[in-house]
Coordinates of C-alpha atoms in Angstrom, one line a residue:
Chain A
M1 CA 0.0 0.0 0.0
P2 CA 1.4 3.4 -1.0
S3 CA 2.2 5.8 1.9
I4 CA -0.3 8.5 2.3
G5 CA 1.6 10.1 5.2
W6 CA 1.6 13.5 3.5
L7 CA -2.2 13.6 3.9
R8 CA -1.6 14.1 7.6
L9 CA 0.1 17.4 6.9
P10 CA -3.2 19.5 6.8
L11 CA -4.0 17.9 10.2
W12 CA -0.7 19.0 11.7
F13 CA -1.0 22.5 10.2
T14 CA -4.4 22.8 11.7
Y15 CA -3.1 21.8 15.1
L16 CA -0.2 24.2 14.7
F17 CA -2.6 27.0 13.8
L18 CA -4.8 26.2 16.8
Y19 CA -2.2 25.8 19.4
L20 CA 0.9 27.8 18.4
P21 CA -0.4 31.1 19.7
I22 CA -1.4 29.4 23.0
A23 CA 2.1 27.8 23.2
V24 CA 3.8 31.2 22.6
L25 CA 1.7 32.7 25.4
V26 CA 2.6 30.0 27.9
V27 CA 6.3 30.1 27.0
M28 CA 6.4 33.9 27.2
S29 CA 4.8 33.8 30.6
F30 CA 8.1 32.3 31.8
N31 CA 10.2 34.9 30.1
A32 CA 12.5 36.9 32.3
S33 CA 12.4 40.0 30.0
K34 CA 9.9 42.8 30.4
I35 CA 9.6 43.0 26.6
P36 CA 7.0 40.4 25.9
F37 CA 8.4 39.3 22.5
V38 CA 12.1 38.8 23.3
W39 CA 13.3 35.7 25.2
T40 CA 16.0 36.4 27.7
G41 CA 15.8 33.5 30.0
F42 CA 13.5 31.4 32.2
S43 CA 11.8 33.1 35.2
T44 CA 8.7 32.8 37.3
R45 CA 9.0 36.5 38.2
W46 CA 5.7 37.4 36.5
Y47 CA 3.7 34.9 38.4
G48 CA 5.1 36.5 41.6
E49 CA 4.2 40.0 40.4
L50 CA 0.8 38.8 39.5
A51 CA 0.2 37.6 43.0
Q52 CA 1.1 41.2 44.2
N53 CA -1.3 42.9 41.8
E54 CA -4.2 44.3 43.8
L55 CA -6.5 44.8 40.7
V56 CA -6.0 41.3 39.5
R57 CA -6.7 39.9 42.9
E58 CA -9.9 41.9 43.2
G59 CA -11.0 40.9 39.7
L60 CA -10.3 37.2 40.5
I61 CA -12.4 37.4 43.7
N62 CA -15.3 39.2 41.7
T63 CA -15.1 36.5 39.0
L64 CA -15.2 33.7 41.5
I65 CA -18.2 35.2 43.2
V66 CA -20.0 35.5 39.9
A67 CA -18.9 32.0 38.7
I68 CA -19.7 30.1 41.8
G69 CA -23.0 31.9 42.3
A70 CA -24.1 31.5 38.7
T71 CA -23.0 27.9 38.7
I72 CA -25.1 27.1 41.8
V73 CA -28.2 28.9 40.6
A74 CA -27.9 27.8 36.9
T75 CA -27.4 24.2 37.9
I76 CA -30.5 24.1 40.1
L77 CA -32.7 25.9 37.6
G78 CA -31.2 24.1 34.6
T79 CA -31.8 20.7 36.1
L80 CA -35.4 21.5 37.0
L81 CA -35.9 22.9 33.5
A82 CA -34.5 19.8 31.9
I83 CA -36.7 17.5 34.1
G84 CA -39.8 19.7 33.4
I85 CA -39.2 19.7 29.7
A86 CA -38.4 16.0 29.5
R87 CA -41.5 15.0 31.6
Y88 CA -44.2 17.4 30.8
V89 CA -43.5 19.2 27.6
R90 CA -44.0 17.4 24.3
S91 CA -43.2 20.5 22.2
A92 CA -40.0 20.7 20.3
I93 CA -40.5 24.5 20.0
V94 CA -40.6 25.0 23.8
E95 CA -37.5 22.9 24.2
A96 CA -35.7 24.8 21.5
Y97 CA -36.6 28.1 23.2
S98 CA -35.3 26.9 26.5
L99 CA -31.9 26.1 25.0
A100 CA -31.7 29.3 22.8
P101 CA -29.7 31.4 25.3
A102 CA -26.8 29.0 24.9
I103 CA -26.8 29.6 21.1
I104 CA -27.8 33.2 20.5
P105 CA -24.8 35.6 20.1
D106 CA -23.3 36.9 23.4
L107 CA -23.6 40.5 22.1
V108 CA -27.3 40.2 21.5
L109 CA -27.8 38.6 24.9
A110 CA -25.6 41.3 26.5
I111 CA -27.5 44.2 24.9
G112 CA -30.8 42.6 25.7
L113 CA -29.9 42.0 29.4
L114 CA -28.6 45.6 29.7
A115 CA -31.8 47.0 28.3
F116 CA -33.8 44.7 30.6
F117 CA -31.9 45.7 33.7
S118 CA -32.4 49.4 33.0
L119 CA -36.1 48.8 32.2
I120 CA -36.8 47.1 35.6
G121 CA -34.4 49.5 37.4
V122 CA -31.8 47.0 38.6
S123 CA -28.5 48.9 39.1
L124 CA -25.5 47.2 37.5
S125 CA -23.3 45.3 39.9
L126 CA -21.8 41.8 40.4
F127 CA -25.4 40.7 41.1
S128 CA -26.5 41.7 37.6
V129 CA -23.5 39.9 36.0
L130 CA -24.4 36.8 38.1
L131 CA -28.0 36.9 36.9
S132 CA -26.9 37.3 33.3
H133 CA -24.5 34.3 33.6
V134 CA -27.4 32.3 35.0
V135 CA -29.4 33.0 31.9
F136 CA -27.0 31.3 29.5
G137 CA -25.7 28.9 32.2
M138 CA -29.0 27.2 32.8
A139 CA -29.5 26.7 29.1
F140 CA -26.2 24.8 29.0
V141 CA -27.1 22.7 32.1
A142 CA -30.5 22.0 30.7
A143 CA -29.0 20.8 27.4
V144 CA -26.6 18.4 29.2
V145 CA -29.2 17.1 31.6
I146 CA -31.8 16.5 28.9
A147 CA -29.3 14.4 27.0
R148 CA -28.7 12.4 30.2
L149 CA -32.4 12.0 30.8
G150 CA -32.7 10.5 27.3
Q151 CA -30.3 7.8 28.3
T152 CA -32.0 6.8 31.6
D153 CA -34.8 4.2 31.9
P154 CA -38.0 6.0 32.8
S155 CA -39.2 3.0 34.7
L156 CA -36.5 3.5 37.4
E157 CA -38.7 6.1 39.1
E158 CA -41.8 4.0 38.7
A159 CA -39.9 1.1 40.3
S160 CA -39.0 3.3 43.2
R161 CA -42.6 4.4 43.7
D162 CA -43.7 0.7 43.4
L163 CA -41.2 -0.3 46.1
G164 CA -42.8 2.1 48.5
A165 CA -40.9 5.4 48.1
S166 CA -42.8 8.7 48.1
A167 CA -42.4 11.1 45.1
A168 CA -40.0 13.3 47.1
S169 CA -37.9 10.3 48.3
T170 CA -37.8 9.0 44.7
F171 CA -36.5 12.3 43.4
V172 CA -33.7 12.4 46.0
R173 CA -32.7 8.8 45.9
I174 CA -33.3 7.8 42.3
T175 CA -33.7 10.7 40.0
L176 CA -30.9 12.9 41.2
P177 CA -28.3 10.1 41.5
T178 CA -29.0 8.8 38.0
L179 CA -28.8 12.4 36.6
A180 CA -25.8 13.3 38.7
P181 CA -23.1 12.9 36.0
G182 CA -25.1 15.2 33.7
I183 CA -25.7 17.7 36.4
I184 CA -22.0 17.8 37.4
A185 CA -20.8 18.1 33.8
G186 CA -23.3 20.9 33.3
A187 CA -22.1 22.7 36.4
L188 CA -18.5 22.5 35.4
L189 CA -19.3 23.8 32.0
V190 CA -21.1 26.8 33.4
F191 CA -18.2 27.5 35.8
T192 CA -15.7 27.4 32.9
L193 CA -17.9 29.6 30.7
S194 CA -18.5 32.1 33.5
I195 CA -14.9 32.6 34.7
D196 CA -13.7 33.9 31.3
E197 CA -16.9 35.4 30.0
F198 CA -16.2 39.0 28.8
V199 CA -18.9 40.4 26.6
I200 CA -21.9 40.0 28.8
A201 CA -20.0 40.9 31.9
F202 CA -18.7 44.1 30.2
F203 CA -22.3 45.2 29.5
T204 CA -23.9 44.2 32.7
D205 CA -21.2 44.9 35.3
G206 CA -21.0 47.9 37.6
P207 CA -17.9 50.1 37.2
S208 CA -16.5 49.5 40.8
T209 CA -16.5 45.7 40.6
P210 CA -14.8 44.5 37.4
T211 CA -14.5 40.8 36.8
L212 CA -11.2 39.3 35.9
P213 CA -11.7 39.4 32.1
I214 CA -12.6 43.1 32.3
V215 CA -9.5 43.7 34.4
I216 CA -7.4 41.9 31.8
Y217 CA -9.0 43.9 29.0
S218 CA -8.2 47.2 30.7
M219 CA -4.6 46.0 31.3
V220 CA -4.2 44.9 27.7
R221 CA -5.2 48.3 26.4
F222 CA -1.8 49.6 27.5
G223 CA 0.0 46.7 25.8
V224 CA 0.4 43.0 26.5
T225 CA 2.7 42.5 29.5
P226 CA 4.3 39.2 30.6
E227 CA 2.1 39.5 33.7
I228 CA -1.0 39.0 31.5
N229 CA 0.7 36.0 29.8
A230 CA 1.1 34.5 33.3
L231 CA -2.5 35.2 34.2
A232 CA -3.8 33.8 30.9
T233 CA -1.7 30.6 31.4
I234 CA -3.3 30.1 34.8
L235 CA -6.8 30.6 33.4
L236 CA -5.9 28.2 30.6
L237 CA -4.9 25.6 33.1
V238 CA -8.1 26.0 35.2
S239 CA -10.3 25.8 32.1
F240 CA -8.6 22.8 30.7
T241 CA -8.8 20.9 34.0
I242 CA -12.4 21.6 34.4
V243 CA -13.4 20.7 30.8
I244 CA -11.4 17.5 30.8
S245 CA -12.9 16.4 34.2
A246 CA -16.4 17.2 32.9
Q247 CA -15.7 15.1 29.8
R248 CA -14.3 12.3 31.9
I249 CA -17.3 12.3 34.2
T250 CA -19.8 12.0 31.3
R251 CA -17.7 9.4 29.6
L252 CA -17.3 7.3 32.8
T253 CA -21.0 7.2 33.3
D254 CA -21.8 6.6 29.6
A255 CA -19.9 3.3 29.9
V256 CA -22.3 2.3 32.7
Chain B
M1 CA -61.0 -20.5 45.9
T2 CA -61.0 -17.1 47.6
N3 CA -60.9 -14.0 45.5
L4 CA -57.9 -11.8 45.9
L5 CA -58.2 -9.2 43.1
T6 CA -61.4 -8.0 41.6
I7 CA -61.2 -6.0 38.4
A8 CA -64.7 -4.7 37.5
H9 CA -65.7 -2.8 34.4
V10 CA -62.4 -1.1 33.9
S11 CA -62.0 1.2 30.9
K12 CA -59.2 3.4 29.7
A13 CA -58.8 5.5 26.5
Y14 CA -56.0 7.6 25.2
G15 CA -57.7 10.1 23.1
S16 CA -59.6 8.1 20.5
V17 CA -57.5 4.9 21.2
V18 CA -59.3 2.5 23.5
A19 CA -56.8 0.6 25.6
L20 CA -59.2 -1.1 28.0
D21 CA -62.9 -1.6 27.2
D22 CA -65.0 -2.7 30.1
V23 CA -62.6 -5.3 31.5
S24 CA -63.7 -7.5 34.4
I25 CA -61.5 -10.2 35.8
D26 CA -61.4 -12.0 39.1
I27 CA -58.0 -13.4 40.3
A28 CA -57.9 -15.9 43.1
A29 CA -55.4 -16.0 45.9
N30 CA -52.2 -18.0 45.2
E31 CA -53.0 -18.2 41.5
F32 CA -50.5 -17.9 38.7
F33 CA -52.6 -15.8 36.3
A34 CA -51.5 -14.7 32.8
L35 CA -52.8 -11.7 30.7
L36 CA -52.2 -12.9 27.2
G37 CA -52.6 -11.0 23.9
P38 CA -50.9 -9.5 21.0
S39 CA -49.1 -6.1 21.5
G40 CA -51.5 -3.3 21.9
C41 CA -54.3 -5.4 23.3
G42 CA -54.3 -3.5 26.6
K43 CA -52.7 -6.1 28.8
T44 CA -49.8 -3.8 29.9
T45 CA -52.2 -0.9 30.5
L46 CA -54.2 -3.2 32.8
L47 CA -51.1 -4.3 34.7
R48 CA -50.0 -0.7 35.1
A49 CA -53.5 0.3 36.3
I50 CA -53.3 -2.4 39.0
A51 CA -49.8 -1.1 40.1
G52 CA -51.0 2.5 40.1
F53 CA -49.2 4.0 37.1
E54 CA -52.4 4.4 35.0
D55 CA -55.7 5.8 36.1
P56 CA -58.6 4.0 34.6
D57 CA -61.4 6.3 33.2
A58 CA -64.0 4.0 34.7
G59 CA -64.4 0.8 36.8
T60 CA -62.9 -0.4 40.1
I61 CA -60.0 -2.5 41.1
T62 CA -60.3 -3.9 44.6
M63 CA -58.2 -6.3 46.7
T64 CA -59.6 -8.6 49.4
D65 CA -57.4 -9.4 52.4
N66 CA -58.3 -12.9 53.5
T67 CA -55.4 -13.5 55.8
P68 CA -56.3 -14.8 59.3
T69 CA -55.1 -11.5 60.7
A70 CA -57.7 -9.7 58.7
N71 CA -60.9 -10.9 60.3
P72 CA -63.4 -10.1 59.0
P73 CA -61.8 -9.9 55.5
T74 CA -61.2 -6.4 54.5
T75 CA -61.5 -4.9 51.0
I76 CA -59.0 -2.4 49.8
D77 CA -59.9 0.0 47.0
L78 CA -56.6 0.0 45.1
L79 CA -57.5 2.9 42.8
A80 CA -57.7 5.2 45.9
L81 CA -54.1 4.5 46.8
P82 CA -50.9 6.0 45.2
P83 CA -48.5 3.3 43.8
N84 CA -46.2 3.4 46.9
K85 CA -49.1 2.5 49.2
R86 CA -50.5 -0.4 47.3
P87 CA -49.8 -4.0 48.6
V88 CA -48.8 -4.8 45.1
N89 CA -45.3 -5.0 43.4
L90 CA -44.5 -4.8 39.8
M91 CA -41.5 -6.4 38.0
F92 CA -40.7 -4.1 35.1
Q93 CA -40.0 -5.4 31.6
S94 CA -36.7 -3.5 31.6
Y95 CA -36.1 -4.8 35.2
A96 CA -35.5 -1.2 36.2
L97 CA -32.6 -2.0 38.5
F98 CA -31.1 1.1 40.1
P99 CA -27.7 1.5 38.4
H100 CA -26.1 3.4 41.2
M101 CA -26.8 0.6 43.8
N102 CA -25.4 -2.9 44.1
V103 CA -27.6 -6.1 44.2
R104 CA -28.0 -6.0 48.0
T105 CA -29.0 -2.3 48.2
N106 CA -31.4 -2.7 45.2
I107 CA -33.2 -5.5 47.1
A108 CA -33.1 -3.7 50.4
Y109 CA -34.5 -0.5 48.9
G110 CA -38.2 -1.4 49.3
L111 CA -37.7 -2.6 52.9
E112 CA -35.8 0.5 53.9
R113 CA -38.7 2.6 52.6
E114 CA -41.0 0.7 55.0
G115 CA -38.7 1.8 57.8
L116 CA -37.9 -1.7 59.0
P117 CA -35.1 -2.3 61.5
A118 CA -31.7 -2.8 59.8
A119 CA -31.3 -6.3 61.3
E120 CA -34.6 -7.5 59.8
I121 CA -33.8 -6.0 56.4
T122 CA -30.4 -7.8 56.3
Q123 CA -32.1 -11.1 57.3
R124 CA -34.8 -10.8 54.7
V125 CA -32.5 -9.7 51.9
D126 CA -30.2 -12.7 52.7
E127 CA -33.2 -15.0 52.5
V128 CA -34.3 -13.8 49.1
L129 CA -30.7 -13.8 47.8
E130 CA -30.7 -17.4 48.7
I131 CA -34.0 -18.1 47.0
V132 CA -32.9 -16.6 43.7
A133 CA -29.4 -18.1 44.1
L134 CA -27.5 -14.8 44.0
T135 CA -25.8 -14.8 47.4
D136 CA -22.4 -14.6 45.8
K137 CA -23.4 -11.6 43.7
A138 CA -24.7 -9.4 46.6
T139 CA -22.1 -6.7 46.1
A140 CA -22.2 -6.7 42.2
R141 CA -23.6 -3.8 40.3
P142 CA -26.5 -4.4 38.0
Q143 CA -24.4 -3.7 34.9
Q144 CA -22.0 -6.5 35.8
L145 CA -24.8 -9.1 35.7
S146 CA -26.1 -11.3 32.9
G147 CA -29.7 -10.9 31.7
G148 CA -30.9 -13.9 33.7
Q149 CA -29.2 -12.6 36.8
K150 CA -30.8 -9.1 36.4
Q151 CA -34.1 -10.8 36.1
R152 CA -33.6 -12.7 39.3
V153 CA -32.5 -9.5 41.1
A154 CA -35.7 -7.7 39.9
L155 CA -37.7 -10.6 41.1
A156 CA -35.9 -10.7 44.5
R157 CA -36.5 -7.0 44.9
A158 CA -40.2 -7.4 44.4
I159 CA -40.8 -10.6 46.5
V160 CA -38.7 -9.4 49.4
K161 CA -41.6 -6.9 50.1
R162 CA -43.9 -9.9 50.5
P163 CA -46.6 -8.4 48.4
K164 CA -50.0 -10.1 48.3
L165 CA -49.8 -9.7 44.5
L166 CA -46.8 -9.7 42.2
L167 CA -47.2 -8.2 38.7
L168 CA -44.7 -9.3 36.1
D169 CA -44.5 -7.3 32.8
E170 CA -43.2 -9.6 30.1
P171 CA -40.7 -11.1 32.6
L172 CA -38.9 -13.3 30.1
S173 CA -38.9 -11.3 26.9
A174 CA -35.4 -9.9 27.4
L175 CA -33.8 -13.3 27.9
D176 CA -32.5 -15.6 25.2
R177 CA -34.3 -18.8 24.4
K178 CA -32.4 -21.2 26.6
V179 CA -32.5 -19.0 29.7
R180 CA -36.2 -18.3 29.1
A181 CA -37.0 -22.0 29.3
E182 CA -35.1 -22.3 32.6
M183 CA -36.8 -19.2 34.0
Q184 CA -40.3 -20.4 33.1
I185 CA -39.7 -23.4 35.4
E186 CA -37.9 -21.2 37.9
L187 CA -40.8 -18.7 38.1
K188 CA -43.3 -21.5 38.6
R189 CA -41.2 -23.0 41.4
L190 CA -40.8 -19.6 43.1
Q191 CA -44.5 -18.9 43.0
H192 CA -45.1 -22.1 44.8
E193 CA -42.3 -21.5 47.3
V194 CA -43.2 -17.9 48.3
G195 CA -47.0 -18.4 48.0
I196 CA -47.6 -15.0 46.3
T197 CA -50.3 -14.5 43.6
F198 CA -48.6 -13.9 40.3
V199 CA -50.1 -11.9 37.4
V200 CA -47.9 -12.2 34.3
V201 CA -48.3 -10.1 31.2
T202 CA -47.1 -11.9 28.0
H203 CA -47.6 -12.0 24.3
D204 CA -46.1 -15.5 24.1
Q205 CA -48.9 -18.0 24.2
E206 CA -46.6 -21.0 24.9
E207 CA -45.2 -19.2 27.9
A208 CA -48.6 -18.4 29.3
M209 CA -49.9 -22.0 28.6
S210 CA -46.9 -23.6 30.3
M211 CA -46.8 -21.4 33.4
A212 CA -50.3 -20.1 34.2
D213 CA -53.1 -21.7 36.1
R214 CA -55.5 -19.5 34.3
I215 CA -55.2 -17.1 31.4
A216 CA -57.2 -14.1 30.3
V217 CA -56.9 -13.7 26.5
M218 CA -57.1 -10.0 25.5
H219 CA -57.6 -8.4 22.2
E220 CA -58.3 -4.7 21.4
G221 CA -58.8 -3.8 25.0
R222 CA -61.4 -6.5 25.6
V223 CA -61.2 -9.8 27.5
Q224 CA -61.9 -12.5 25.0
Q225 CA -61.9 -15.4 27.4
V226 CA -60.7 -16.3 30.9
A227 CA -60.0 -20.0 31.4
D228 CA -57.4 -22.6 32.2
P229 CA -54.9 -23.5 29.4
I230 CA -56.7 -26.8 28.5
T231 CA -60.1 -25.1 28.2
L232 CA -58.7 -22.3 26.1
Y233 CA -57.2 -24.8 23.8
S234 CA -60.1 -27.3 23.6
K235 CA -63.0 -24.9 24.0
P236 CA -62.1 -21.5 22.7
A237 CA -64.9 -19.0 23.2
N238 CA -64.4 -17.2 19.9
V239 CA -62.5 -17.2 16.6
F240 CA -59.8 -14.9 18.0
V241 CA -59.0 -17.2 20.8
A242 CA -59.1 -20.2 18.5
D243 CA -56.7 -18.6 16.2
F244 CA -54.4 -17.1 18.8
I245 CA -54.0 -20.2 21.0
G246 CA -52.3 -23.1 19.4
S247 CA -52.4 -23.9 15.7
G248 CA -55.3 -25.3 13.7
T249 CA -57.6 -24.9 10.7
L250 CA -60.6 -22.7 10.7
I251 CA -63.4 -23.5 8.3
C252 CA -66.3 -21.0 7.9
G253 CA -69.7 -22.6 7.4
T254 CA -73.3 -22.8 8.6
V255 CA -74.8 -24.7 11.4
T256 CA -78.2 -26.1 10.3
A257 CA -80.6 -28.3 12.3
S258 CA -79.0 -31.4 10.8
G259 CA -75.3 -30.6 10.9
F260 CA -72.4 -28.3 9.8
D261 CA -72.3 -27.3 6.1
A262 CA -69.2 -25.8 4.5
L263 CA -67.4 -25.9 1.2
G264 CA -70.6 -27.2 -0.4
T265 CA -70.7 -30.4 1.7
R266 CA -71.7 -31.7 5.1
L267 CA -68.8 -31.9 7.5
P268 CA -68.5 -34.0 10.7
A269 CA -68.9 -31.7 13.7
P270 CA -70.1 -31.9 17.2
T271 CA -73.8 -31.1 17.6
T272 CA -74.6 -27.6 18.8
T273 CA -77.8 -26.0 20.1
T274 CA -77.5 -22.8 18.1
T275 CA -77.8 -22.5 14.3
G276 CA -76.5 -20.0 11.9
S277 CA -73.1 -19.1 10.5
A278 CA -70.2 -20.6 12.5
V279 CA -66.6 -21.7 12.3
L280 CA -65.3 -25.2 12.6
L281 CA -61.9 -25.6 14.4
L282 CA -59.7 -28.6 13.6
R283 CA -56.6 -29.0 15.8
P284 CA -53.7 -30.7 13.9
E285 CA -53.6 -33.7 16.3
N286 CA -57.3 -34.4 15.6
V287 CA -56.8 -34.6 11.8
T288 CA -56.1 -38.0 10.2
L289 CA -55.1 -38.5 6.6
T290 CA -56.5 -41.4 4.5
T291 CA -55.3 -42.7 1.2
D292 CA -58.9 -43.0 0.0
P293 CA -59.8 -39.4 -0.9
H294 CA -63.3 -40.3 -2.2
H295 CA -64.7 -41.4 1.1
A296 CA -63.3 -38.6 3.2
P297 CA -65.2 -35.5 4.2
L298 CA -62.5 -33.3 2.7
R299 CA -59.7 -34.0 0.2
G300 CA -56.7 -32.1 -1.0
T301 CA -53.1 -32.1 -2.1
V302 CA -50.1 -32.4 0.2
V303 CA -48.1 -29.2 0.0
E304 CA -45.3 -30.0 2.4
T305 CA -44.3 -32.2 5.3
H306 CA -42.1 -31.5 8.3
F307 CA -40.4 -34.1 10.4
Y308 CA -39.5 -33.0 14.0
G309 CA -37.9 -36.3 15.1
G310 CA -40.7 -37.6 17.4
S311 CA -43.6 -36.2 15.3
S312 CA -44.3 -34.7 11.9
T313 CA -46.8 -32.3 10.5
T314 CA -48.4 -32.3 7.0
S315 CA -49.9 -29.3 5.2
I316 CA -52.7 -30.1 2.8
A317 CA -54.1 -27.6 0.3
V318 CA -57.9 -28.0 0.2
P319 CA -59.8 -26.3 -2.6
G320 CA -62.0 -23.5 -1.2
L321 CA -59.8 -22.9 2.0
D322 CA -57.4 -20.0 2.2
A323 CA -54.9 -21.7 4.5
P324 CA -53.8 -25.3 4.2
V325 CA -55.1 -27.9 6.7
I326 CA -52.4 -28.9 9.2
A327 CA -52.3 -32.5 10.4
S328 CA -49.8 -33.8 13.0
H329 CA -49.1 -37.3 14.1
A330 CA -46.4 -39.3 15.8
G331 CA -43.5 -40.7 13.8
A332 CA -42.2 -39.9 10.3
P333 CA -44.4 -38.5 7.5
T334 CA -46.4 -41.1 5.7
V335 CA -47.2 -39.1 2.6
H336 CA -45.2 -37.1 0.1
A337 CA -45.7 -33.6 -1.3
G338 CA -48.1 -33.7 -4.3
A339 CA -50.1 -36.8 -3.1
E340 CA -53.9 -36.7 -3.1
V341 CA -55.2 -37.5 0.3
G342 CA -58.4 -37.6 2.2
I343 CA -58.9 -35.7 5.5
T344 CA -60.9 -37.1 8.3
W345 CA -61.3 -36.1 12.0
D346 CA -63.0 -37.1 15.2
P347 CA -66.2 -34.9 15.3
T348 CA -66.2 -34.8 19.1
G349 CA -62.6 -33.3 19.0
A350 CA -63.6 -30.6 16.6
V351 CA -65.0 -27.3 17.9
V352 CA -67.9 -25.3 16.5
I353 CA -67.6 -21.6 17.3
P354 CA -70.6 -19.4 16.5
G355 CA -69.8 -16.2 14.8

């Protein structure tokens, strides 16, 4: 058989195109030089400076407040939404509408939310960012949990009732545990999306409480510093870890 | 025989589809009862109505408690109770074993919901594990078990509750042929051992015939006949039952005061009181072939023969009949395809069904 190894070239070029910028960023975060494009030697100096940066620390805390809050609320609402849709709604249109916030452009959602908040008189703060992240977050959770519900045997809950469990007990002991992998995967997804979400946060955040992506944006306006490379590397690590663990959790339970 | 379950005039419709149409059945205590019919006949709907997962539009389902502790006997209106309060357990077709629990916790689940002391739960779970021969699998997860083992766990989970009535929805349909034959015997043995009334839903008439004490044949939401297997086979109440149970030949004709006329001739048939159009049922084992076609009530051409080792069947095409007449007898086939044969039968073994 003739070698078709050269056909792999496009694949490697694609990977290069995808990951070279990220690799450059990670490497440069360990650059000793202050000029971000000239390599002068290995150093963890920028990680140290990052830890001293008051703005970044505040941004990180704000982001974590939003991400954790939005994850908790979106996971609860998204799970209930999924169960409600799967059980009681036989309309593809209603289901599609419930998942739309995950698909419509961030900018549209951001402008819509901003208009909505000013209409009902909610002042912009971390709370309004949190609410905004719940909007798209619960759509993502619902999508994952609906997929999980499609794989579970509907007679499990009936079996639980048949064996003497009340409706509430069945929900806690049977429904939630069987949906748990989907719920956890959905929650991790929301958390990852929330910590680096910029557009919606930019529109719906108050001026005194910037989230981390907004802090980074204001830093970058004066040029990319190695400090930002270090910060981006840390964010990358966090996102990768969460996404990979979410995938593993879903895959582990798919095998079941 | 004391009555355990009384189903009276139960009807259920989904929109314009009638699932149950005025169904009335009495089931006796300690009986092995089968609901038999083709898919869509309403048998599963009826089972789910007894368990509490379907609400009938009309009718009542009541259970009589005749145990010595219940003196005088008390009657429970099942339809007034939610599924978790009914003294009835259902074994699901999919088995519905909880995937996040092992065999022991699956079986203990129902007893824990009753709030029994831990020691009693352990003891009762151990007992049923022994009955279904799964003691060594107690810590296994459902997904590590074979089909037959899953089925036994599902059974154990239901009988450990000691229900008065156990409902089984197509209990053997997910098993392969060999395991199914074993489990038929196993179910029958278990039913004797635990002394629980079994109601089995099945579409497999051989399964129902071999296991059940009595069978209700259902079709299009109606009960066609309730009888023991032998009666169903030898005295079917209508053409549907005659056709659904066993094999045989149906000949449409007319009952007159002097006999049964069909295919332009007088056929041997048992005498009946009613006259009018009717169907004559010939079971294969009642049909005899003769080599003298001219003195037989029917004659035809042999289409094919099948030899099963101990017995053989012969299909004979008879002019005027849509389906060939089937004859079976012990031993090897005595005729060859293409032969002209006469067909006779014992009139007392044939059945005339008005209709």
